[in-house]
Amino acid sequence: MNILLLGSGGREHAIAYKLSQSAQCQNLYIAPGNAGTAACGTNLDLNPEDFEGVKKCVEEKHIGMVVVGPEAPLVAGIADFFAAEESLRNVKLIGPSKAGAALEGSKDHAKAFMARHAIPTARYRTFTAENVAEGEQFLESLQPPYVLKADGLAAGKGVLIINDLAEAKQELHNMVEGGKFGQASSRVVIEEYLEGVEMSVFVLTDGHNYKILPTAKDYKRIGEGDTGLNTGGMGSVSPVPFADKEFMRKVERLIVAPTVKGLAKEKTPYCGFIFIGLMCCNMQSADGPDPYVIEYNVRMGDPETESVFPRIKSDVVDLFIHAANGTLDKATLDIDPRYAACVMMVAKGYPEKYAKGREISGVDEVEGSLVFHAGTRRDAEGRLLTNGGRVICTTTLSESLPEALLKSYYAAEHIKWSGRYYRHDIGQDLLRMMIDRQPL
Ligand code: AMP
Ligand code: GLY
């Protein structure tokens, strides 16, 4: 089968790496891809949000399966576009319908969905410019810190956590009246602050059946000790050591099963990934932590995919075929029990202003670790250049988490360019928890 993968990040390189290992993958195309995906298949100069362009490509290259990496084409309705086009209807598209993608596209929709299906999440209300005074009152009824979320997609920046009540009220006005996050913040979800440890759960579903993929933890802040600005993610670890079998049974019973059942009950076509951001509260409870949903995403995480996908031993094309055919209950999912640790290397200045076009050296010297490219490209002479904020990452599989981390750091040390930066504390909180049995 010829497969088209949409996207260009480290997530897509990790997905392309697994797709290309399948005997069922004949030709793999990645649009637009990066210098790393070019080693797994053929990169195409095509914008994933240009649906007509995608259609033309699918027809010309006889594509049998399209895997959608990022959320934007999903929220814009690529699955509905495929379902409506005669020539695309039989193409297996891995990604939910527009109605399904609204779980990520609208925080208010996601919260209302969770309320309808009694899925544990923080108490909330939604406000617009019309009822901003009620929004102020709701803030007064909550304890600090205050959590304000732009309803729509805001490039991962739409969440404010504020300690001061007056400041929270001001920001509420800035969001709903001043367009702080543009149209995305014309509606704002205000919710209770949850204290706990965050982790991510990934699910592949056909809309009725599901498989729970390996868990992961990512490191969102730019600075060590989780300080500074939010980024797309500076590293990841899989599995999450405290998410043992008992805890995952709780997550499945309280969250995963009701989510998939809820989608089916509401007749929402959903073939693809559900990425559930969890806050694990009451970490010291005798019954283990209590999971609450912080957010849904309708895609895999980045850089979580770079530690989750290398642990999937099963043929991912086979899994995706089952997902598209509605037969995921017949699929097998084998997971490598080893730990995976991913260290993301970024351009100095990221997530704000940074330079592109710096030459990268040392990638070929890495042994025993995987290297996934994010923002990279090759110039006409074949030199590898930086081409984004998050540039490249190293992932290592190992029997122990400390060894996986050490080896990924050792590999990262080989990869150099001027202005390279990475956090040195990926996974340290988990190691400390394993030693102390205490969360930070
Ligand atoms: P979101 O985009 O909804 O994932 O929010 C971004 C980040 O804000 C999350 O990864 C959490 O670290 C934090 N956050 C969001 N909602 C809450 C909440 N209700 N309580 C505590 N932290 C939160
Ligand atoms: N690493 C978080 C995300 O992909 O949204």
Tab-separated table of C-alpha atoms and ligand atoms in Angstrom:
chain	number	residue	atom	x	y	z
A	1	MET	CA	0.000	0.000	0.000
A	2	ASN	CA	1.171	3.537	-0.730
A	3	ILE	CA	0.922	5.749	2.338
A	4	LEU	CA	0.853	9.535	2.701
A	5	LEU	CA	1.818	11.008	6.076
A	6	LEU	CA	0.916	14.663	6.689
A	7	GLY	CA	3.170	16.829	8.875
A	8	SER	CA	6.771	17.869	9.347
A	9	GLY	CA	7.825	17.494	12.984
A	10	GLY	CA	9.692	15.012	15.136
A	11	ARG	CA	6.344	13.288	15.683
A	12	GLU	CA	6.046	12.678	11.958
A	13	HIS	CA	9.625	11.397	11.703
A	14	ALA	CA	8.885	8.865	14.465
A	15	ILE	CA	5.625	7.814	12.758
A	16	ALA	CA	7.381	7.606	9.362
A	17	TYR	CA	10.124	5.475	10.943
A	18	LYS	CA	7.520	2.927	12.109
A	19	LEU	CA	5.432	3.046	8.921
A	20	SER	CA	8.526	2.399	6.810
A	21	GLN	CA	9.294	-0.742	8.854
A	22	SER	CA	6.038	-2.373	7.773
A	23	ALA	CA	6.070	-4.952	4.985
A	24	GLN	CA	2.675	-3.540	4.000
A	25	CYS	CA	4.115	-0.106	3.262
A	26	GLN	CA	5.091	0.061	-0.399
A	27	ASN	CA	5.819	3.730	-1.023
A	28	LEU	CA	5.795	6.221	1.825
A	29	TYR	CA	5.292	9.926	1.107
A	30	ILE	CA	5.562	12.649	3.719
A	31	ALA	CA	4.088	16.108	3.174
A	32	PRO	CA	5.954	18.314	3.715
A	33	GLY	CA	8.307	16.288	5.970
A	34	ASN	CA	11.834	17.245	7.021
A	35	ALA	CA	15.401	16.053	6.380
A	36	GLY	CA	14.813	13.043	8.648
A	37	THR	CA	11.587	11.828	7.034
A	38	ALA	CA	13.383	11.989	3.661
A	39	ALA	CA	15.339	8.932	4.820
A	40	CYS	CA	12.086	6.968	5.444
A	41	GLY	CA	10.292	7.875	2.208
A	42	THR	CA	9.771	10.711	-0.251
A	43	ASN	CA	9.045	14.234	0.943
A	44	LEU	CA	6.451	16.178	-1.033
A	45	ASP	CA	6.112	19.938	-1.223
A	46	LEU	CA	2.486	19.974	-0.127
A	47	ASN	CA	0.637	21.869	2.599
A	48	PRO	CA	-1.466	19.459	4.748
A	49	GLU	CA	-4.198	22.111	4.973
A	50	ASP	CA	-4.510	22.350	1.184
A	51	PHE	CA	-7.181	19.636	0.843
A	52	GLU	CA	-7.456	19.933	-2.941
A	53	GLY	CA	-3.679	19.526	-3.168
A	54	VAL	CA	-3.851	16.467	-0.892
A	55	LYS	CA	-6.630	15.017	-3.067
A	56	LYS	CA	-4.577	15.486	-6.231
A	57	CYS	CA	-1.594	13.821	-4.589
A	58	VAL	CA	-3.684	10.857	-3.353
A	59	GLU	CA	-5.081	10.301	-6.849
A	60	GLU	CA	-1.785	10.697	-8.692
A	61	LYS	CA	0.253	8.520	-6.357
A	62	HIS	CA	-2.457	5.868	-5.787
A	63	ILE	CA	-2.384	6.402	-2.034
A	64	GLY	CA	-4.306	3.820	0.007
A	65	MET	CA	-3.807	5.346	3.455
A	66	VAL	CA	-3.378	8.901	4.756
A	67	VAL	CA	-2.042	9.393	8.278
A	68	VAL	CA	-2.637	12.879	9.678
A	69	GLY	CA	0.072	14.045	12.111
A	70	PRO	CA	-0.926	17.556	13.291
A	71	GLU	CA	-4.301	18.833	14.515
A	72	ALA	CA	-4.862	21.731	12.087
A	73	PRO	CA	-6.045	19.664	9.067
A	74	LEU	CA	-8.258	17.594	11.398
A	75	VAL	CA	-9.899	20.595	13.028
A	76	ALA	CA	-10.381	22.042	9.509
A	77	GLY	CA	-12.239	18.843	8.526
A	78	ILE	CA	-9.913	16.763	6.358
A	79	ALA	CA	-11.729	13.530	7.319
A	80	ASP	CA	-15.104	15.003	6.293
A	81	PHE	CA	-13.522	16.192	3.022
A	82	PHE	CA	-12.320	12.636	2.306
A	83	ALA	CA	-15.728	11.155	3.201
A	84	ALA	CA	-17.481	13.548	0.822
A	85	GLU	CA	-15.226	12.950	-2.216
A	86	GLU	CA	-16.041	9.966	-4.427
A	87	SER	CA	-12.383	9.313	-5.321
A	88	LEU	CA	-11.225	9.503	-1.673
A	89	ARG	CA	-13.977	7.633	0.104
A	90	ASN	CA	-12.122	4.321	0.123
A	91	VAL	CA	-8.808	5.766	1.206
A	92	LYS	CA	-8.048	4.826	4.811
A	93	LEU	CA	-7.706	8.109	6.668
A	94	ILE	CA	-6.192	7.999	10.147
A	95	GLY	CA	-7.631	11.039	11.875
A	96	PRO	CA	-11.046	11.911	13.329
A	97	SER	CA	-13.939	13.777	11.721
A	98	LYS	CA	-14.305	17.511	12.248
A	99	ALA	CA	-16.877	16.807	14.977
A	100	GLY	CA	-14.371	14.490	16.678
A	101	ALA	CA	-11.528	16.985	16.280
A	102	ALA	CA	-13.610	19.579	18.152
A	103	LEU	CA	-12.439	17.786	21.328
A	104	GLU	CA	-9.175	19.662	20.699
A	105	GLY	CA	-10.531	22.564	18.629
A	106	SER	CA	-12.840	23.843	21.371
A	107	LYS	CA	-12.103	23.587	25.094
A	108	ASP	CA	-15.736	24.431	25.869
A	109	HIS	CA	-16.905	21.570	23.662
A	110	ALA	CA	-14.431	19.190	25.335
A	111	LYS	CA	-15.563	20.224	28.820
A	112	ALA	CA	-19.249	19.854	27.897
A	113	PHE	CA	-18.498	16.399	26.412
A	114	MET	CA	-16.800	15.349	29.656
A	115	ALA	CA	-19.730	16.668	31.690
A	116	ARG	CA	-22.209	14.722	29.504
A	117	HIS	CA	-20.283	11.497	30.032
A	118	ALA	CA	-19.281	11.992	33.683
A	119	ILE	CA	-15.562	11.976	32.863
A	120	PRO	CA	-13.496	13.409	35.733
A	121	THR	CA	-12.209	16.916	34.991
A	122	ALA	CA	-11.850	20.261	36.773
A	123	ARG	CA	-15.062	22.188	37.586
A	124	TYR	CA	-15.566	24.910	34.983
A	125	ARG	CA	-17.724	27.528	33.287
A	126	THR	CA	-17.443	29.250	29.923
A	127	PHE	CA	-17.727	33.008	29.359
A	128	THR	CA	-17.910	35.472	26.467
A	129	ALA	CA	-17.960	39.288	26.248
A	130	GLU	CA	-21.723	39.096	26.959
A	131	ASN	CA	-21.432	37.553	30.417
A	132	VAL	CA	-17.987	38.712	31.484
A	133	ALA	CA	-19.398	40.089	34.763
A	134	GLU	CA	-20.528	36.557	35.654
A	135	GLY	CA	-17.024	35.426	34.755
A	136	GLU	CA	-15.647	37.795	37.380
A	137	GLN	CA	-18.080	36.376	39.945
A	138	PHE	CA	-17.086	32.828	39.047
A	139	LEU	CA	-13.418	33.749	39.543
A	140	GLU	CA	-14.337	35.104	42.992
A	141	SER	CA	-15.892	31.733	43.876
A	142	LEU	CA	-12.633	29.873	43.095
A	143	GLN	CA	-9.404	29.532	45.054
A	144	PRO	CA	-6.181	30.801	43.429
A	145	PRO	CA	-4.401	30.057	41.180
A	146	TYR	CA	-6.968	30.821	38.483
A	147	VAL	CA	-6.964	28.877	35.205
A	148	LEU	CA	-8.183	30.748	32.100
A	149	LYS	CA	-8.263	28.947	28.758
A	150	ALA	CA	-8.939	30.355	25.303
A	151	ASP	CA	-11.684	28.175	23.809
A	152	GLY	CA	-10.071	27.757	20.378
A	153	LEU	CA	-6.675	26.682	19.050
A	154	ALA	CA	-4.015	29.173	20.149
A	155	ALA	CA	-0.790	27.395	19.156
A	156	GLY	CA	-0.429	25.931	22.651
A	157	LYS	CA	-0.319	29.395	24.247
A	158	GLY	CA	-3.978	29.913	25.156
A	159	VAL	CA	-3.826	28.865	28.826
A	160	LEU	CA	-3.113	31.380	31.594
A	161	ILE	CA	-2.507	30.378	35.211
A	162	ILE	CA	-2.666	33.432	37.447
A	163	ASN	CA	-2.286	33.802	41.217
A	164	ASP	CA	-3.813	37.251	41.649
A	165	LEU	CA	-7.598	37.674	41.424
A	166	ALA	CA	-7.507	41.242	40.031
A	167	GLU	CA	-5.011	40.177	37.365
A	168	ALA	CA	-7.148	37.153	36.465
A	169	LYS	CA	-10.189	39.417	36.019
A	170	GLN	CA	-8.149	41.790	33.832
A	171	GLU	CA	-6.896	38.919	31.677
A	172	LEU	CA	-10.449	37.605	31.312
A	173	HIS	CA	-11.406	41.004	29.848
A	174	ASN	CA	-8.287	41.027	27.650
A	175	MET	CA	-9.219	37.604	26.304
A	176	VAL	CA	-12.931	38.007	25.608
A	177	GLU	CA	-12.955	41.727	24.720
A	178	GLY	CA	-9.412	42.524	23.639
A	179	GLY	CA	-8.826	39.443	21.511
A	180	LYS	CA	-5.665	38.526	23.438
A	181	PHE	CA	-5.543	35.215	21.550
A	182	GLY	CA	-7.534	36.498	18.580
A	183	GLN	CA	-10.799	34.751	17.763
A	184	ALA	CA	-9.673	31.751	19.870
A	185	SER	CA	-10.291	33.696	23.095
A	186	SER	CA	-13.692	35.190	22.263
A	187	ARG	CA	-14.887	32.394	24.537
A	188	VAL	CA	-12.950	31.542	27.682
A	189	VAL	CA	-13.137	28.477	29.882
A	190	ILE	CA	-12.400	29.240	33.529
A	191	GLU	CA	-11.714	26.176	35.621
A	192	GLU	CA	-10.601	24.992	38.996
A	193	TYR	CA	-6.868	24.540	39.461
A	194	LEU	CA	-5.847	20.920	39.913
A	195	GLU	CA	-2.781	20.070	41.983
A	196	GLY	CA	-0.900	16.986	40.897
A	197	VAL	CA	1.465	15.352	38.438
A	198	GLU	CA	0.792	15.533	34.696
A	199	MET	CA	1.142	12.676	32.253
A	200	SER	CA	-0.214	11.698	28.844
A	201	VAL	CA	-2.290	8.719	27.793
A	202	PHE	CA	-2.588	7.818	24.107
A	203	VAL	CA	-5.407	5.842	22.582
A	204	LEU	CA	-5.918	4.536	19.053
A	205	THR	CA	-9.606	4.064	18.302
A	206	ASP	CA	-11.869	3.117	15.422
A	207	GLY	CA	-14.750	4.936	17.134
A	208	HIS	CA	-15.960	1.847	19.007
A	209	ASN	CA	-12.957	-0.303	19.900
A	210	TYR	CA	-9.695	1.044	21.206
A	211	LYS	CA	-6.102	0.190	22.080
A	212	ILE	CA	-4.284	2.042	24.823
A	213	LEU	CA	-0.783	2.918	23.594
A	214	PRO	CA	2.186	3.415	25.944
A	215	THR	CA	1.944	6.290	28.434
A	216	ALA	CA	4.399	9.194	28.388
A	217	LYS	CA	5.415	12.326	30.239
A	218	ASP	CA	6.633	15.403	28.433
A	219	TYR	CA	8.552	18.439	29.618
A	220	LYS	CA	6.874	21.589	28.363
A	221	ARG	CA	8.872	24.473	29.842
A	222	ILE	CA	12.025	25.795	28.206
A	223	GLY	CA	14.036	25.961	31.445
A	224	GLU	CA	15.366	23.300	33.788
A	225	GLY	CA	13.200	22.581	36.823
A	226	ASP	CA	10.113	23.365	34.690
A	227	THR	CA	10.739	27.098	34.547
A	228	GLY	CA	10.334	29.738	31.852
A	229	LEU	CA	8.125	29.831	28.790
A	230	ASN	CA	5.979	26.991	27.529
A	231	THR	CA	7.294	25.169	24.468
A	232	GLY	CA	5.962	22.376	22.278
A	233	GLY	CA	7.936	20.004	24.490
A	234	MET	CA	11.610	19.611	25.409
A	235	GLY	CA	11.741	15.862	25.936
A	236	SER	CA	9.678	12.860	26.910
A	237	VAL	CA	9.802	9.587	28.786
A	238	SER	CA	7.738	6.438	28.252
A	239	PRO	CA	6.332	4.661	30.200
A	240	VAL	CA	5.469	6.804	33.222
A	241	PRO	CA	6.742	4.729	36.170
A	242	PHE	CA	3.944	5.604	38.616
A	243	ALA	CA	1.244	4.741	36.042
A	244	ASP	CA	1.172	1.094	37.049
A	245	LYS	CA	-1.390	-1.519	35.961
A	246	GLU	CA	-3.811	-0.650	38.748
A	247	PHE	CA	-3.713	3.057	37.926
A	248	MET	CA	-4.141	2.394	34.209
A	249	ARG	CA	-7.190	0.223	34.951
A	250	LYS	CA	-8.644	3.261	36.724
A	251	VAL	CA	-7.794	5.493	33.749
A	252	GLU	CA	-9.411	3.030	31.354
A	253	ARG	CA	-12.567	2.634	33.449
A	254	LEU	CA	-13.069	6.302	34.347
A	255	ILE	CA	-11.717	8.035	31.248
A	256	VAL	CA	-10.776	5.994	28.162
A	257	ALA	CA	-13.846	3.746	27.953
A	258	PRO	CA	-16.372	6.560	28.664
A	259	THR	CA	-14.606	8.806	26.126
A	260	VAL	CA	-14.830	6.264	23.297
A	261	LYS	CA	-18.345	5.224	24.348
A	262	GLY	CA	-19.349	8.892	24.474
A	263	LEU	CA	-18.088	9.499	20.938
A	264	ALA	CA	-19.938	6.423	19.679
A	265	LYS	CA	-23.128	7.374	21.519
A	266	GLU	CA	-23.019	10.837	19.979
A	267	LYS	CA	-22.438	9.228	16.559
A	268	THR	CA	-19.143	11.051	16.099
A	269	PRO	CA	-16.982	9.279	13.498
A	270	TYR	CA	-13.561	8.846	15.068
A	271	CYS	CA	-10.762	6.823	13.539
A	272	GLY	CA	-7.501	8.034	14.974
A	273	PHE	CA	-5.629	9.026	18.083
A	274	ILE	CA	-6.946	10.470	21.309
A	275	PHE	CA	-4.229	12.078	23.386
A	276	ILE	CA	-5.503	12.564	26.919
A	277	GLY	CA	-3.597	15.036	29.067
A	278	LEU	CA	-4.093	13.897	32.658
A	279	MET	CA	-3.535	15.511	36.008
A	280	CYS	CA	-2.896	12.794	38.561
A	281	CYS	CA	-4.183	14.135	41.872
A	282	ASN	CA	-3.912	12.754	45.419
A	283	MET	CA	-0.607	11.087	44.596
A	284	GLN	CA	-0.244	9.826	48.176
A	285	SER	CA	-3.664	8.197	48.395
A	286	ALA	CA	-3.723	4.563	49.494
A	287	ASP	CA	-5.834	3.770	46.430
A	288	GLY	CA	-3.308	5.372	44.118
A	289	PRO	CA	-3.632	8.710	42.283
A	290	ASP	CA	-6.945	9.976	40.900
A	291	PRO	CA	-6.831	10.874	37.188
A	292	TYR	CA	-8.540	14.040	35.885
A	293	VAL	CA	-8.616	15.116	32.241
A	294	ILE	CA	-6.811	18.413	31.664
A	295	GLU	CA	-7.295	18.347	27.908
A	296	TYR	CA	-7.953	16.183	24.889
A	297	ASN	CA	-5.888	16.347	21.732
A	298	VAL	CA	-6.939	14.509	18.600
A	299	ARG	CA	-3.451	13.570	17.441
A	300	MET	CA	-0.289	12.122	18.914
A	301	GLY	CA	1.888	14.357	21.089
A	302	ASP	CA	5.225	15.780	20.073
A	303	PRO	CA	7.756	14.846	21.545
A	304	GLU	CA	5.757	12.056	23.233
A	305	THR	CA	5.502	10.159	19.924
A	306	GLU	CA	9.293	10.051	19.769
A	307	SER	CA	9.332	7.885	22.921
A	308	VAL	CA	5.964	6.109	22.460
A	309	PHE	CA	6.231	4.915	18.840
A	310	PRO	CA	9.663	3.246	19.137
A	311	ARG	CA	8.080	1.061	21.862
A	312	ILE	CA	5.323	-0.239	19.567
A	313	LYS	CA	6.494	-3.644	18.375
A	314	SER	CA	3.386	-4.438	16.308
A	315	ASP	CA	3.093	-3.484	12.648
A	316	VAL	CA	1.579	0.015	12.807
A	317	VAL	CA	0.194	-0.220	9.263
A	318	ASP	CA	-1.724	-3.294	10.385
A	319	LEU	CA	-3.041	-1.410	13.424
A	320	PHE	CA	-4.088	1.533	11.224
A	321	ILE	CA	-5.857	-0.768	8.733
A	322	HIS	CA	-7.823	-2.290	11.604
A	323	ALA	CA	-8.621	1.210	12.908
A	324	ALA	CA	-9.890	2.324	9.496
A	325	ASN	CA	-11.915	-0.879	9.028
A	326	GLY	CA	-13.520	-0.678	12.467
A	327	THR	CA	-11.895	-3.937	13.574
A	328	LEU	CA	-9.394	-2.749	16.180
A	329	ASP	CA	-10.712	-5.467	18.510
A	330	LYS	CA	-9.056	-7.968	16.140
A	331	ALA	CA	-5.672	-6.218	16.176
A	332	THR	CA	-2.770	-7.068	18.442
A	333	LEU	CA	-0.692	-4.425	20.145
A	334	ASP	CA	2.723	-5.569	21.348
A	335	ILE	CA	4.714	-3.124	23.398
A	336	ASP	CA	8.429	-3.173	24.089
A	337	PRO	CA	8.656	-3.235	27.910
A	338	ARG	CA	11.832	-1.145	27.893
A	339	TYR	CA	11.928	2.556	28.788
A	340	ALA	CA	12.315	5.169	26.093
A	341	ALA	CA	13.761	8.609	26.816
A	342	CYS	CA	13.768	11.457	24.320
A	343	VAL	CA	15.855	14.627	24.590
A	344	MET	CA	14.803	17.485	22.308
A	345	MET	CA	17.454	19.909	21.071
A	346	VAL	CA	16.268	23.385	20.156
A	347	ALA	CA	17.588	26.588	18.633
A	348	LYS	CA	18.760	29.246	21.115
A	349	GLY	CA	15.967	31.773	21.645
A	350	TYR	CA	13.126	29.258	21.116
A	351	PRO	CA	10.168	29.517	21.842
A	352	GLU	CA	10.649	33.184	20.980
A	353	LYS	CA	12.973	34.461	18.250
A	354	TYR	CA	15.659	32.115	16.948
A	355	ALA	CA	17.933	31.718	13.954
A	356	LYS	CA	17.466	29.160	11.173
A	357	GLY	CA	19.931	27.820	8.626
A	358	ARG	CA	22.730	26.803	11.049
A	359	GLU	CA	24.704	23.766	9.916
A	360	ILE	CA	24.232	20.647	12.059
A	361	SER	CA	27.076	18.145	12.532
A	362	GLY	CA	27.491	14.802	14.256
A	363	VAL	CA	24.211	13.058	13.452
A	364	ASP	CA	26.067	10.200	11.727
A	365	GLU	CA	28.250	9.658	14.799
A	366	VAL	CA	25.270	8.616	16.949
A	367	GLU	CA	25.224	4.893	17.716
A	368	GLY	CA	22.699	2.907	19.719
A	369	SER	CA	20.133	5.716	19.845
A	370	LEU	CA	17.480	6.871	17.421
A	371	VAL	CA	17.665	10.377	15.982
A	372	PHE	CA	14.380	12.027	15.014
A	373	HIS	CA	14.442	15.257	13.064
A	374	ALA	CA	11.976	18.103	13.686
A	375	GLY	CA	13.010	21.471	12.182
A	376	THR	CA	15.718	20.377	9.746
A	377	ARG	CA	16.304	20.606	6.001
A	378	ARG	CA	19.094	19.924	3.551
A	379	ASP	CA	20.487	22.585	1.272
A	380	ALA	CA	21.382	22.034	-2.417
A	381	GLU	CA	24.777	20.608	-1.392
A	382	GLY	CA	23.150	18.139	0.981
A	383	ARG	CA	24.280	19.905	4.162
A	384	LEU	CA	21.967	19.443	7.141
A	385	LEU	CA	20.617	22.790	8.413
A	386	THR	CA	18.401	23.926	11.271
A	387	ASN	CA	14.965	24.946	10.037
A	388	GLY	CA	12.838	25.497	13.142
A	389	GLY	CA	12.774	26.065	16.907
A	390	ARG	CA	12.681	22.418	17.877
A	391	VAL	CA	15.414	20.963	15.681
A	392	ILE	CA	16.252	17.338	16.412
A	393	CYS	CA	15.983	14.785	19.205
A	394	THR	CA	17.590	11.596	20.410
A	395	THR	CA	15.632	8.619	21.753
A	396	THR	CA	17.061	5.560	23.450
A	397	LEU	CA	15.389	2.336	24.539
A	398	SER	CA	16.809	0.679	27.613
A	399	GLU	CA	15.924	-1.736	30.423
A	400	SER	CA	16.235	1.095	32.935
A	401	LEU	CA	15.120	4.714	32.835
A	402	PRO	CA	18.482	6.115	34.052
A	403	GLU	CA	20.293	4.247	31.283
A	404	ALA	CA	17.795	5.354	28.611
A	405	LEU	CA	18.296	8.954	29.738
A	406	LEU	CA	22.088	8.718	29.945
A	407	LYS	CA	22.338	7.214	26.488
A	408	SER	CA	20.034	9.825	24.965
A	409	TYR	CA	22.137	12.577	26.539
A	410	TYR	CA	25.333	10.914	25.345
A	411	ALA	CA	23.888	10.771	21.812
A	412	ALA	CA	22.710	14.397	22.015
A	413	GLU	CA	26.252	15.512	22.900
A	414	HIS	CA	27.421	14.344	19.452
A	415	ILE	CA	24.925	16.538	17.589
A	416	LYS	CA	26.122	20.121	17.366
A	417	TRP	CA	25.350	23.488	15.815
A	418	SER	CA	25.906	27.023	16.924
A	419	GLY	CA	23.129	28.046	19.311
A	420	ARG	CA	22.080	24.514	20.285
A	421	TYR	CA	20.192	24.235	23.601
A	422	TYR	CA	18.587	21.404	25.531
A	423	ARG	CA	17.362	20.772	29.030
A	424	HIS	CA	19.590	18.560	31.170
A	425	ASP	CA	16.851	17.414	33.561
A	426	ILE	CA	14.478	15.379	31.395
A	427	GLY	CA	13.096	12.488	33.468
A	428	GLN	CA	14.777	13.639	36.704
A	429	ASP	CA	11.441	14.173	38.473
A	430	LEU	CA	10.420	10.601	37.608
A	431	LEU	CA	13.754	9.211	38.806
A	432	ARG	CA	13.349	11.067	42.083
A	433	MET	CA	9.807	9.724	42.464
A	434	MET	CA	11.093	6.193	41.861
A	435	ILE	CA	13.744	6.674	44.556
A	436	ASP	CA	11.642	8.586	47.101
A	437	ARG	CA	8.251	7.243	46.097
A	438	GLN	CA	7.244	10.891	46.503
A	439	PRO	CA	6.100	13.319	43.828
A	440	LEU	CA	8.042	16.587	43.569
B	1	AMP	P1	-3.863	22.722	28.258
B	1	AMP	O1	-3.547	23.482	26.991
B	1	AMP	O2	-5.301	22.673	28.588
B	1	AMP	O3	-3.172	21.384	28.298
B	1	AMP	O4	-3.129	23.524	29.420
B	1	AMP	C1	-1.741	23.804	29.386
B	1	AMP	C2	-1.111	23.487	30.712
B	1	AMP	O5	-1.711	24.263	31.737
B	1	AMP	C3	-1.312	22.048	31.148
B	1	AMP	O6	-0.346	21.218	30.591
B	1	AMP	C4	-1.187	22.164	32.644
B	1	AMP	O7	0.182	22.218	33.020
B	1	AMP	C5	-1.789	23.494	32.944
B	1	AMP	N1	-3.207	23.352	33.316
B	1	AMP	C6	-4.279	23.382	32.483
B	1	AMP	N2	-5.425	23.222	33.161
B	1	AMP	C7	-5.084	23.115	34.461
B	1	AMP	C8	-5.824	22.932	35.672
B	1	AMP	N3	-7.168	22.870	35.681
B	1	AMP	N4	-5.144	22.833	36.821
B	1	AMP	C9	-3.792	22.914	36.838
B	1	AMP	N5	-3.042	23.102	35.750
B	1	AMP	C10	-3.666	23.189	34.561
B	2	GLY	N1	3.813	17.720	23.783
B	2	GLY	C1	2.501	18.232	23.881
B	2	GLY	C2	1.739	18.256	22.639
B	2	GLY	O1	2.073	17.629	21.653
B	2	GLY	O2	0.692	18.916	22.626
